mmCIF file of C-alpha atoms in Angstrom:
data_model
loop_
_atom_site.group_PDB
_atom_site.id
_atom_site.type_symbol
_atom_site.label_atom_id
_atom_site.label_comp_id
_atom_site.label_asym_id
_atom_site.label_seq_id
_atom_site.Cartn_x
_atom_site.Cartn_y
_atom_site.Cartn_z
ATOM 1 C CA MET A 1 -99.820 -34.697 -38.699
ATOM 2 C CA SER A 2 -97.428 -33.008 -41.094
ATOM 3 C CA ASP A 3 -95.284 -30.117 -40.096
ATOM 4 C CA GLU A 4 -95.867 -28.239 -43.313
ATOM 5 C CA ILE A 5 -96.961 -24.640 -42.970
ATOM 6 C CA ARG A 6 -100.462 -24.095 -44.329
ATOM 7 C CA LEU A 7 -101.979 -20.762 -45.357
ATOM 8 C CA ILE A 8 -105.413 -20.320 -43.930
ATOM 9 C CA GLU A 9 -107.644 -17.679 -45.328
ATOM 10 C CA VAL A 10 -109.352 -15.563 -42.653
ATOM 11 C CA LYS A 11 -110.532 -12.309 -44.147
ATOM 12 C CA GLU A 12 -112.188 -10.884 -41.038
ATOM 13 C CA GLY A 13 -111.982 -7.465 -39.542
ATOM 14 C CA ILE A 14 -111.806 -6.972 -35.782
ATOM 15 C CA LEU A 15 -114.218 -4.114 -35.575
ATOM 16 C CA ALA A 16 -117.072 -6.194 -37.075
ATOM 17 C CA ASP A 17 -118.446 -7.358 -33.675
ATOM 18 C CA ASN A 18 -118.355 -3.898 -32.255
ATOM 19 C CA ASP A 19 -119.944 -2.345 -35.303
ATOM 20 C CA ALA A 20 -122.807 -4.869 -35.178
ATOM 21 C CA MET A 21 -123.478 -4.171 -31.452
ATOM 22 C CA ALA A 22 -123.335 -0.431 -32.196
ATOM 23 C CA LYS A 23 -125.850 -0.782 -34.902
ATOM 24 C CA LYS A 24 -128.190 -2.703 -32.598
ATOM 25 C CA ILE A 25 -128.006 -0.038 -29.948
ATOM 26 C CA ARG A 26 -128.669 2.654 -32.486
ATOM 27 C CA ASP A 27 -131.677 0.784 -33.868
ATOM 28 C CA ASP A 28 -133.115 0.183 -30.412
ATOM 29 C CA LEU A 29 -132.652 3.845 -29.334
ATOM 30 C CA ARG A 30 -134.323 5.103 -32.469
ATOM 31 C CA LYS A 31 -137.363 2.947 -31.714
ATOM 32 C CA GLU A 32 -137.497 4.432 -28.281
ATOM 33 C CA LYS A 33 -136.878 7.940 -29.571
ATOM 34 C CA THR A 34 -133.891 8.381 -27.318
ATOM 35 C CA PHE A 35 -130.949 10.331 -28.690
ATOM 36 C CA LEU A 36 -127.473 9.224 -27.716
ATOM 37 C CA LEU A 37 -124.688 11.726 -28.167
ATOM 38 C CA ASN A 38 -121.078 10.500 -27.931
ATOM 39 C CA LEU A 39 -118.957 13.368 -26.741
ATOM 40 C CA MET A 40 -115.204 12.960 -27.143
ATOM 41 C CA ALA A 41 -112.217 15.122 -26.454
ATOM 42 C CA SER A 42 -108.730 15.288 -24.824
ATOM 43 C CA PRO A 43 -108.465 15.298 -20.993
ATOM 44 C CA GLY A 44 -109.138 18.852 -19.824
ATOM 45 C CA ALA A 45 -110.808 20.112 -23.064
ATOM 46 C CA GLY A 46 -114.018 20.842 -21.170
ATOM 47 C CA LYS A 47 -116.230 17.797 -21.707
ATOM 48 C CA THR A 48 -117.822 17.948 -18.251
ATOM 49 C CA SER A 49 -118.145 21.709 -18.475
ATOM 50 C CA LEU A 50 -119.911 21.425 -21.797
ATOM 51 C CA VAL A 51 -122.159 18.713 -20.473
ATOM 52 C CA ILE A 52 -123.150 20.900 -17.543
ATOM 53 C CA GLN A 53 -123.707 24.014 -19.768
ATOM 54 C CA THR A 54 -125.859 21.901 -22.017
ATOM 55 C CA ILE A 55 -127.893 20.434 -19.188
ATOM 56 C CA ARG A 56 -128.556 23.927 -17.688
ATOM 57 C CA ARG A 57 -129.904 25.160 -21.042
ATOM 58 C CA LEU A 58 -131.976 22.107 -22.008
ATOM 59 C CA LYS A 59 -133.204 20.409 -18.863
ATOM 60 C CA GLU A 60 -136.526 22.274 -18.964
ATOM 61 C CA LYS A 61 -137.106 21.179 -22.548
ATOM 62 C CA LEU A 62 -135.676 17.655 -22.672
ATOM 63 C CA ARG A 63 -135.321 14.733 -20.293
ATOM 64 C CA ILE A 64 -131.583 14.185 -20.074
ATOM 65 C CA GLY A 65 -129.307 11.446 -18.808
ATOM 66 C CA VAL A 66 -125.608 11.357 -18.702
ATOM 67 C CA MET A 67 -123.231 8.409 -18.912
ATOM 68 C CA GLU A 68 -119.767 9.360 -17.629
ATOM 69 C CA ALA A 69 -116.840 7.116 -18.731
ATOM 70 C CA ASP A 70 -113.612 7.373 -16.833
ATOM 71 C CA ILE A 71 -110.701 5.116 -16.374
ATOM 72 C CA ASP A 72 -111.080 5.111 -12.570
ATOM 73 C CA SER A 73 -113.037 7.760 -10.690
ATOM 74 C CA MET A 74 -116.524 9.005 -9.837
ATOM 75 C CA VAL A 75 -115.914 12.802 -9.877
ATOM 76 C CA ASP A 76 -117.587 13.583 -13.189
ATOM 77 C CA ALA A 77 -120.837 11.723 -12.418
ATOM 78 C CA GLU A 78 -121.056 13.410 -8.982
ATOM 79 C CA LYS A 79 -120.607 16.897 -10.586
ATOM 80 C CA VAL A 80 -123.244 16.186 -13.211
ATOM 81 C CA ALA A 81 -125.746 14.637 -10.837
ATOM 82 C CA LYS A 82 -125.760 17.912 -8.898
ATOM 83 C CA GLU A 83 -127.407 19.538 -11.932
ATOM 84 C CA GLY A 84 -130.466 17.405 -11.251
ATOM 85 C CA VAL A 85 -130.270 14.833 -14.093
ATOM 86 C CA ASP A 86 -129.716 11.048 -14.108
ATOM 87 C CA ALA A 87 -126.060 10.389 -14.122
ATOM 88 C CA ILE A 88 -124.251 7.094 -14.121
ATOM 89 C CA GLN A 89 -120.481 6.486 -13.948
ATOM 90 C CA ILE A 90 -118.799 3.810 -15.983
ATOM 91 C CA ARG A 91 -115.331 2.949 -14.813
ATOM 92 C CA THR A 92 -113.522 1.469 -17.794
ATOM 93 C CA GLY A 93 -110.926 -0.077 -15.579
ATOM 94 C CA GLY A 94 -107.852 1.039 -17.577
ATOM 95 C CA PHE A 95 -109.564 0.886 -21.008
ATOM 96 C CA CYS A 96 -108.873 4.057 -22.968
ATOM 97 C CA HIS A 97 -112.244 4.178 -24.768
ATOM 98 C CA MET A 98 -115.857 3.022 -24.570
ATOM 99 C CA ASP A 99 -116.917 0.262 -26.851
ATOM 100 C CA ALA A 100 -120.432 -0.707 -27.787
ATOM 101 C CA THR A 101 -120.668 -3.491 -25.236
ATOM 102 C CA MET A 102 -119.781 -1.156 -22.390
ATOM 103 C CA VAL A 103 -122.329 1.447 -23.644
ATOM 104 C CA LYS A 104 -124.990 -1.309 -23.733
ATOM 105 C CA SER A 105 -124.330 -2.221 -20.118
ATOM 106 C CA GLY A 106 -124.549 1.456 -19.265
ATOM 107 C CA LEU A 107 -127.813 1.956 -21.089
ATOM 108 C CA ASN A 108 -129.233 -1.157 -19.292
ATOM 109 C CA ALA A 109 -128.687 0.656 -15.995
ATOM 110 C CA MET A 110 -130.634 3.735 -17.212
ATOM 111 C CA ASP A 111 -134.334 4.218 -17.825
ATOM 112 C CA THR A 112 -133.683 4.984 -21.488
ATOM 113 C CA LYS A 113 -137.371 4.988 -22.530
ATOM 114 C CA ARG A 114 -138.041 7.833 -20.189
ATOM 115 C CA LEU A 115 -135.173 9.991 -21.605
ATOM 116 C CA ASP A 116 -134.971 12.176 -24.757
ATOM 117 C CA LEU A 117 -131.260 12.721 -24.682
ATOM 118 C CA ILE A 118 -128.352 10.709 -23.199
ATOM 119 C CA ILE A 119 -124.937 12.276 -23.367
ATOM 120 C CA LEU A 120 -122.074 9.846 -23.206
ATOM 121 C CA GLU A 121 -118.936 11.522 -21.980
ATOM 122 C CA ASN A 122 -116.280 9.312 -23.479
ATOM 123 C CA VAL A 123 -112.794 8.710 -21.987
ATOM 124 C CA GLY A 124 -110.530 11.770 -22.449
ATOM 125 C CA ASN A 125 -108.508 10.723 -25.488
ATOM 126 C CA LEU A 126 -108.359 11.776 -29.128
ATOM 127 C CA VAL A 127 -107.116 8.404 -30.490
ATOM 128 C CA CYS A 128 -109.027 5.252 -29.388
ATOM 129 C CA PRO A 129 -112.619 6.487 -28.979
ATOM 130 C CA ALA A 130 -112.577 7.381 -32.676
ATOM 131 C CA GLU A 131 -112.009 3.794 -33.581
ATOM 132 C CA PHE A 132 -114.826 2.215 -31.636
ATOM 133 C CA GLU A 133 -118.365 2.939 -32.500
ATOM 134 C CA THR A 134 -120.538 3.364 -29.421
ATOM 135 C CA GLY A 135 -124.051 3.171 -30.924
ATOM 136 C CA ALA A 136 -124.483 6.933 -30.684
ATOM 137 C CA ILE A 137 -126.804 8.649 -33.048
ATOM 138 C CA LYS A 138 -124.329 11.462 -33.490
ATOM 139 C CA ASN A 139 -120.652 12.006 -32.458
ATOM 140 C CA ALA A 140 -119.345 15.302 -31.284
ATOM 141 C CA MET A 141 -115.938 16.393 -30.165
ATOM 142 C CA ILE A 142 -114.311 19.303 -28.372
ATOM 143 C CA LEU A 143 -111.033 20.905 -29.325
ATOM 144 C CA SER A 144 -109.974 23.502 -26.799
ATOM 145 C CA VAL A 145 -107.952 26.524 -27.740
ATOM 146 C CA PRO A 146 -104.869 25.708 -25.576
ATOM 147 C CA GLU A 147 -104.502 22.389 -27.386
ATOM 148 C CA GLY A 148 -103.605 24.151 -30.654
ATOM 149 C CA ASP A 149 -105.003 24.391 -34.159
ATOM 150 C CA ASP A 150 -102.858 21.622 -35.504
ATOM 151 C CA LYS A 151 -104.827 18.806 -33.841
ATOM 152 C CA PRO A 152 -106.815 17.993 -37.038
ATOM 153 C CA LEU A 153 -103.439 17.170 -38.718
ATOM 154 C CA LYS A 154 -102.502 14.878 -35.816
ATOM 155 C CA TYR A 155 -105.764 13.107 -35.156
ATOM 156 C CA PRO A 156 -107.562 13.007 -38.530
ATOM 157 C CA LEU A 157 -109.666 9.963 -37.661
ATOM 158 C CA MET A 158 -111.272 11.658 -34.779
ATOM 159 C CA PHE A 159 -112.162 14.709 -36.821
ATOM 160 C CA SER A 160 -113.451 12.464 -39.560
ATOM 161 C CA VAL A 161 -115.961 10.485 -37.428
ATOM 162 C CA CYS A 162 -117.617 13.505 -35.726
ATOM 163 C CA HIS A 163 -120.753 15.307 -36.842
ATOM 164 C CA ALA A 164 -119.991 18.344 -34.691
ATOM 165 C CA LEU A 165 -116.853 20.049 -33.442
ATOM 166 C CA VAL A 166 -116.917 22.408 -30.525
ATOM 167 C CA ILE A 167 -113.925 24.721 -30.280
ATOM 168 C CA ASN A 168 -114.001 25.519 -26.575
ATOM 169 C CA LYS A 169 -112.155 28.112 -24.461
ATOM 170 C CA THR A 170 -112.410 30.855 -27.021
ATOM 171 C CA ASP A 171 -111.760 33.213 -24.073
ATOM 172 C CA PHE A 172 -108.122 32.095 -24.438
ATOM 173 C CA LEU A 173 -107.845 33.196 -28.073
ATOM 174 C CA ALA A 174 -106.308 36.557 -27.222
ATOM 175 C CA LEU A 175 -103.477 34.770 -25.318
ATOM 176 C CA SER A 176 -102.868 32.108 -27.904
ATOM 177 C CA ASP A 177 -101.639 31.805 -31.555
ATOM 178 C CA PHE A 178 -104.584 29.398 -32.251
ATOM 179 C CA ASP A 179 -105.817 30.419 -35.755
ATOM 180 C CA VAL A 180 -109.569 29.574 -35.908
ATOM 181 C CA GLU A 181 -109.737 30.015 -39.670
ATOM 182 C CA LYS A 182 -106.750 27.739 -40.267
ATOM 183 C CA CYS A 183 -108.282 25.169 -37.858
ATOM 184 C CA ARG A 184 -111.604 25.232 -39.699
ATOM 185 C CA GLN A 185 -109.888 24.718 -43.095
ATOM 186 C CA ARG A 186 -107.968 21.769 -41.714
ATOM 187 C CA VAL A 187 -111.073 20.220 -40.198
ATOM 188 C CA LEU A 188 -113.294 20.788 -43.304
ATOM 189 C CA LYS A 189 -110.638 19.203 -45.592
ATOM 190 C CA ILE A 190 -111.066 15.970 -43.577
ATOM 191 C CA ASN A 191 -114.791 16.283 -43.032
ATOM 192 C CA PRO A 192 -116.690 18.764 -45.178
ATOM 193 C CA ASP A 193 -120.062 18.120 -43.479
ATOM 194 C CA ILE A 194 -119.017 18.799 -39.907
ATOM 195 C CA GLN A 195 -120.812 21.529 -37.939
ATOM 196 C CA ILE A 196 -118.318 23.786 -36.110
ATOM 197 C CA PHE A 197 -119.162 25.856 -32.984
ATOM 198 C CA GLU A 198 -116.939 28.343 -31.316
ATOM 199 C CA ILE A 199 -117.785 28.607 -27.659
ATOM 200 C CA SER A 200 -116.471 29.446 -24.194
ATOM 201 C CA CYS A 201 -118.037 27.377 -21.405
ATOM 202 C CA LYS A 202 -116.608 29.839 -19.053
ATOM 203 C CA THR A 203 -118.255 33.053 -20.370
ATOM 204 C CA GLY A 204 -121.140 31.246 -22.070
ATOM 205 C CA GLU A 205 -120.333 32.778 -25.509
ATOM 206 C CA GLY A 206 -121.497 30.622 -28.387
ATOM 207 C CA VAL A 207 -123.044 27.924 -26.174
ATOM 208 C CA GLU A 208 -126.536 28.729 -27.323
ATOM 209 C CA GLN A 209 -125.739 27.896 -30.985
ATOM 210 C CA TRP A 210 -124.375 24.453 -29.933
ATOM 211 C CA VAL A 211 -127.373 23.813 -27.707
ATOM 212 C CA GLN A 212 -129.711 24.834 -30.509
ATOM 213 C CA TRP A 213 -128.010 22.372 -32.941
ATOM 214 C CA LEU A 214 -128.246 19.546 -30.395
ATOM 215 C CA LYS A 215 -131.875 20.283 -29.640
ATOM 216 C CA GLU A 216 -132.791 20.222 -33.301
ATOM 217 C CA GLU A 217 -130.910 16.925 -33.742
ATOM 218 C CA VAL A 218 -132.821 15.408 -30.753
ATOM 219 C CA GLU A 219 -136.155 16.587 -32.032
ATOM 220 C CA SER A 220 -135.605 15.406 -35.600
ATOM 221 C CA LEU A 221 -134.861 11.758 -34.354
ATOM 222 C CA MET B 1 -103.532 0.935 -23.335
ATOM 223 C CA HIS B 2 -105.198 1.151 -26.694
ATOM 224 C CA GLU B 3 -102.916 -1.528 -28.189
ATOM 225 C CA LEU B 4 -104.227 -4.206 -25.765
ATOM 226 C CA PRO B 5 -107.894 -4.300 -26.680
ATOM 227 C CA VAL B 6 -107.101 -4.065 -30.319
ATOM 228 C CA ILE B 7 -104.542 -6.857 -30.254
ATOM 229 C CA ASN B 8 -106.884 -8.905 -28.056
ATOM 230 C CA SER B 9 -109.632 -8.622 -30.695
ATOM 231 C CA ILE B 10 -107.149 -9.606 -33.402
ATOM 232 C CA LEU B 11 -106.077 -12.594 -31.303
ATOM 233 C CA LYS B 12 -109.757 -13.594 -30.848
ATOM 234 C CA VAL B 13 -110.199 -13.750 -34.656
ATOM 235 C CA VAL B 14 -106.932 -15.655 -34.991
ATOM 236 C CA MET B 15 -107.899 -18.233 -32.379
ATOM 237 C CA LYS B 16 -111.347 -18.708 -33.815
ATOM 238 C CA HIS B 17 -109.913 -19.650 -37.232
ATOM 239 C CA ALA B 18 -107.089 -21.622 -35.685
ATOM 240 C CA VAL B 19 -109.577 -23.820 -33.823
ATOM 241 C CA MET B 20 -111.802 -24.227 -36.893
ATOM 242 C CA ASN B 21 -108.839 -25.386 -38.869
ATOM 243 C CA ASN B 22 -107.301 -27.741 -36.171
ATOM 244 C CA VAL B 23 -104.083 -25.784 -36.054
ATOM 245 C CA ASN B 24 -101.212 -26.943 -33.760
ATOM 246 C CA LYS B 25 -99.195 -23.850 -34.061
ATOM 247 C CA VAL B 26 -99.746 -20.375 -35.596
ATOM 248 C CA VAL B 27 -96.536 -19.209 -37.360
ATOM 249 C CA ALA B 28 -97.559 -15.902 -38.776
ATOM 250 C CA VAL B 29 -100.604 -13.622 -38.924
ATOM 251 C CA HIS B 30 -101.017 -11.429 -42.005
ATOM 252 C CA LEU B 31 -102.817 -8.236 -41.130
ATOM 253 C CA GLN B 32 -104.037 -5.261 -43.182
ATOM 254 C CA VAL B 33 -104.076 -2.127 -41.045
ATOM 255 C CA GLY B 34 -105.455 1.217 -42.262
ATOM 256 C CA GLU B 35 -103.142 4.282 -42.485
ATOM 257 C CA LEU B 36 -105.309 6.148 -40.007
ATOM 258 C CA SER B 37 -104.394 3.657 -37.225
ATOM 259 C CA ASP B 38 -101.884 5.094 -34.790
ATOM 260 C CA LEU B 39 -100.526 1.731 -33.772
ATOM 261 C CA GLU B 40 -96.843 1.049 -34.564
ATOM 262 C CA ASP B 41 -95.841 -2.350 -35.921
ATOM 263 C CA LYS B 42 -93.254 -2.824 -33.213
ATOM 264 C CA TRP B 43 -95.770 -2.316 -30.345
ATOM 265 C CA MET B 44 -98.431 -4.386 -32.005
ATOM 266 C CA GLN B 45 -95.935 -7.294 -32.071
ATOM 267 C CA GLN B 46 -94.963 -6.728 -28.485
ATOM 268 C CA TYR B 47 -98.524 -6.783 -27.189
ATOM 269 C CA PHE B 48 -99.325 -9.775 -29.399
ATOM 270 C CA ASP B 49 -96.298 -11.588 -27.908
ATOM 271 C CA TYR B 50 -97.497 -10.751 -24.363
ATOM 272 C CA LEU B 51 -101.039 -11.954 -24.982
ATOM 273 C CA THR B 52 -100.031 -15.242 -26.738
ATOM 274 C CA LYS B 53 -97.561 -16.568 -24.094
ATOM 275 C CA GLY B 54 -98.119 -20.206 -23.481
ATOM 276 C CA GLY B 55 -100.725 -20.677 -26.338
ATOM 277 C CA ILE B 56 -100.584 -22.037 -29.845
ATOM 278 C CA ALA B 57 -99.953 -18.528 -31.300
ATOM 279 C CA GLU B 58 -96.835 -17.988 -29.154
ATOM 280 C CA GLY B 59 -93.914 -16.768 -31.188
ATOM 281 C CA ALA B 60 -96.083 -16.009 -34.242
ATOM 282 C CA ARG B 61 -94.933 -13.128 -36.419
ATOM 283 C CA LEU B 62 -97.261 -10.271 -37.355
ATOM 284 C CA VAL B 63 -96.923 -9.359 -41.035
ATOM 285 C CA ILE B 64 -98.478 -5.998 -41.282
ATOM 286 C CA GLU B 65 -99.547 -4.407 -44.558
ATOM 287 C CA ARG B 66 -100.616 -0.711 -44.321
ATOM 288 C CA MET B 67 -103.709 0.173 -46.269
ATOM 289 C CA PRO B 68 -104.111 3.583 -47.811
ATOM 290 C CA VAL B 69 -106.866 5.999 -46.966
ATOM 291 C CA VAL B 70 -109.420 5.754 -49.764
ATOM 292 C CA MET B 71 -112.031 8.400 -50.390
ATOM 293 C CA LYS B 72 -115.122 8.268 -52.531
ATOM 294 C CA CYS B 73 -116.046 11.501 -54.332
ATOM 295 C CA GLU B 74 -119.648 12.608 -53.507
ATOM 296 C CA GLU B 75 -119.964 14.474 -56.740
ATOM 297 C CA CYS B 76 -118.850 12.025 -59.411
ATOM 298 C CA GLY B 77 -118.436 8.748 -57.437
ATOM 299 C CA ALA B 78 -114.748 8.219 -58.244
ATOM 300 C CA SER B 79 -112.582 6.541 -55.616
ATOM 301 C CA TYR B 80 -109.100 7.835 -54.851
ATOM 302 C CA GLU B 81 -106.281 7.552 -52.304
ATOM 303 C CA ALA B 82 -105.613 10.498 -50.017
ATOM 304 C CA ASP B 83 -102.941 11.503 -47.540
ATOM 305 C CA LEU B 84 -104.818 13.189 -44.785
ATOM 306 C CA LYS B 85 -101.712 13.805 -42.650
ATOM 307 C CA LYS B 86 -100.222 16.141 -45.332
ATOM 308 C CA ASN B 87 -101.445 19.744 -44.931
ATOM 309 C CA LYS B 88 -103.090 20.209 -48.302
ATOM 310 C CA LYS B 89 -106.537 19.992 -49.689
ATOM 311 C CA VAL B 90 -108.003 16.574 -50.560
ATOM 312 C CA SER B 91 -109.791 16.803 -53.868
ATOM 313 C CA CYS B 92 -111.103 14.366 -56.406
ATOM 314 C CA PRO B 93 -108.553 13.821 -59.251
ATOM 315 C CA GLU B 94 -111.432 13.284 -61.568
ATOM 316 C CA CYS B 95 -113.662 16.283 -61.048
ATOM 317 C CA GLY B 96 -111.837 18.426 -58.460
ATOM 318 C CA SER B 97 -114.632 18.248 -55.886
ATOM 319 C CA GLU B 98 -113.677 18.449 -52.184
ATOM 320 C CA LYS B 99 -116.844 16.589 -51.040
ATOM 321 C CA ASN B 100 -115.934 13.010 -50.079
ATOM 322 C CA THR B 101 -116.468 10.170 -47.682
ATOM 323 C CA LEU B 102 -113.906 7.894 -46.118
ATOM 324 C CA ILE B 103 -114.316 4.357 -47.442
ATOM 325 C CA SER B 104 -111.174 2.691 -46.069
ATOM 326 C CA GLY B 105 -108.198 3.604 -43.978
ATOM 327 C CA ARG B 106 -109.343 2.750 -40.418
ATOM 328 C CA GLU B 107 -109.525 -1.065 -40.717
ATOM 329 C CA TYR B 108 -107.819 -3.865 -38.762
ATOM 330 C CA PHE B 109 -108.290 -6.884 -41.032
ATOM 331 C CA VAL B 110 -106.953 -10.351 -40.563
ATOM 332 C CA LYS B 111 -106.156 -11.522 -44.010
ATOM 333 C CA ASN B 112 -104.770 -14.999 -43.391
ATOM 334 C CA LEU B 113 -102.754 -17.190 -41.109
ATOM 335 C CA GLU B 114 -99.645 -19.334 -41.654
ATOM 336 C CA ALA B 115 -100.027 -22.336 -39.443
ATOM 337 C CA ILE B 116 -98.903 -25.885 -38.782
#
């Protein structure tokens, strides 16, 4: 065999397999009329708090399941299960995000046909979860006030893939130089169609609008 | 940790094509990576070196071409490049509309291999 260097044409993207699996999940869930929400945020932004607030307001109206993804713990699933809904914990074992295959194995462990809404609480991270489609019908993210209004500039991909943005911890606004209007402008520049909710999981302010949006999305599936 | 699964997926594509083409040694991998990726060239190479130890792609060089963010205007249909990291409005150079969808800028695309 010659030692000459050959150029081999590949022309293949790496996200193709994941995108195909995500599409399959989405198609299957649509058939079952089960809505999957992929909730993303930084660690500490209030993902679990928002999940709990959402469950409390919707559990009489919708059958809800929760898939908690964490690098290595069970604490979130235990907290959520106390709210009286089906909760499973996925330990990603060091992985910084959920991909479609992991979501599929999680869904296999749940009685999806019986559920109207499944909330996937993704790993706390604004980078990697944005790159991997999960098969969710809609993506939502939380940005909490203490994180700062410049995050849309730093993580544009995350803001571009979400259908809804929840600005949480508005009870901190008085103590912070977070400029809600500036933040809105920055987000809308990247994603003009995104729905923005200003809430405080602690005081309950604004949570109702978020819940209403989610309920309408679930019902229109 | 993000680098590892991404580079592993790239390596899977590389190995698939290397096997299909009866390659003895991969010398270089030409990649197109979207501007929205946060991965630095240096770290991508380091993780690639780590994952390829002892295999036919050991020592291969990653040649990374950054691909611009391209938007499609929802009003007039024109495509244009945008810099989302700059703090200014993204608008269509043709009609001025700010309604747009992202059509590229988040890809990891294996273009070709140099191999023996």
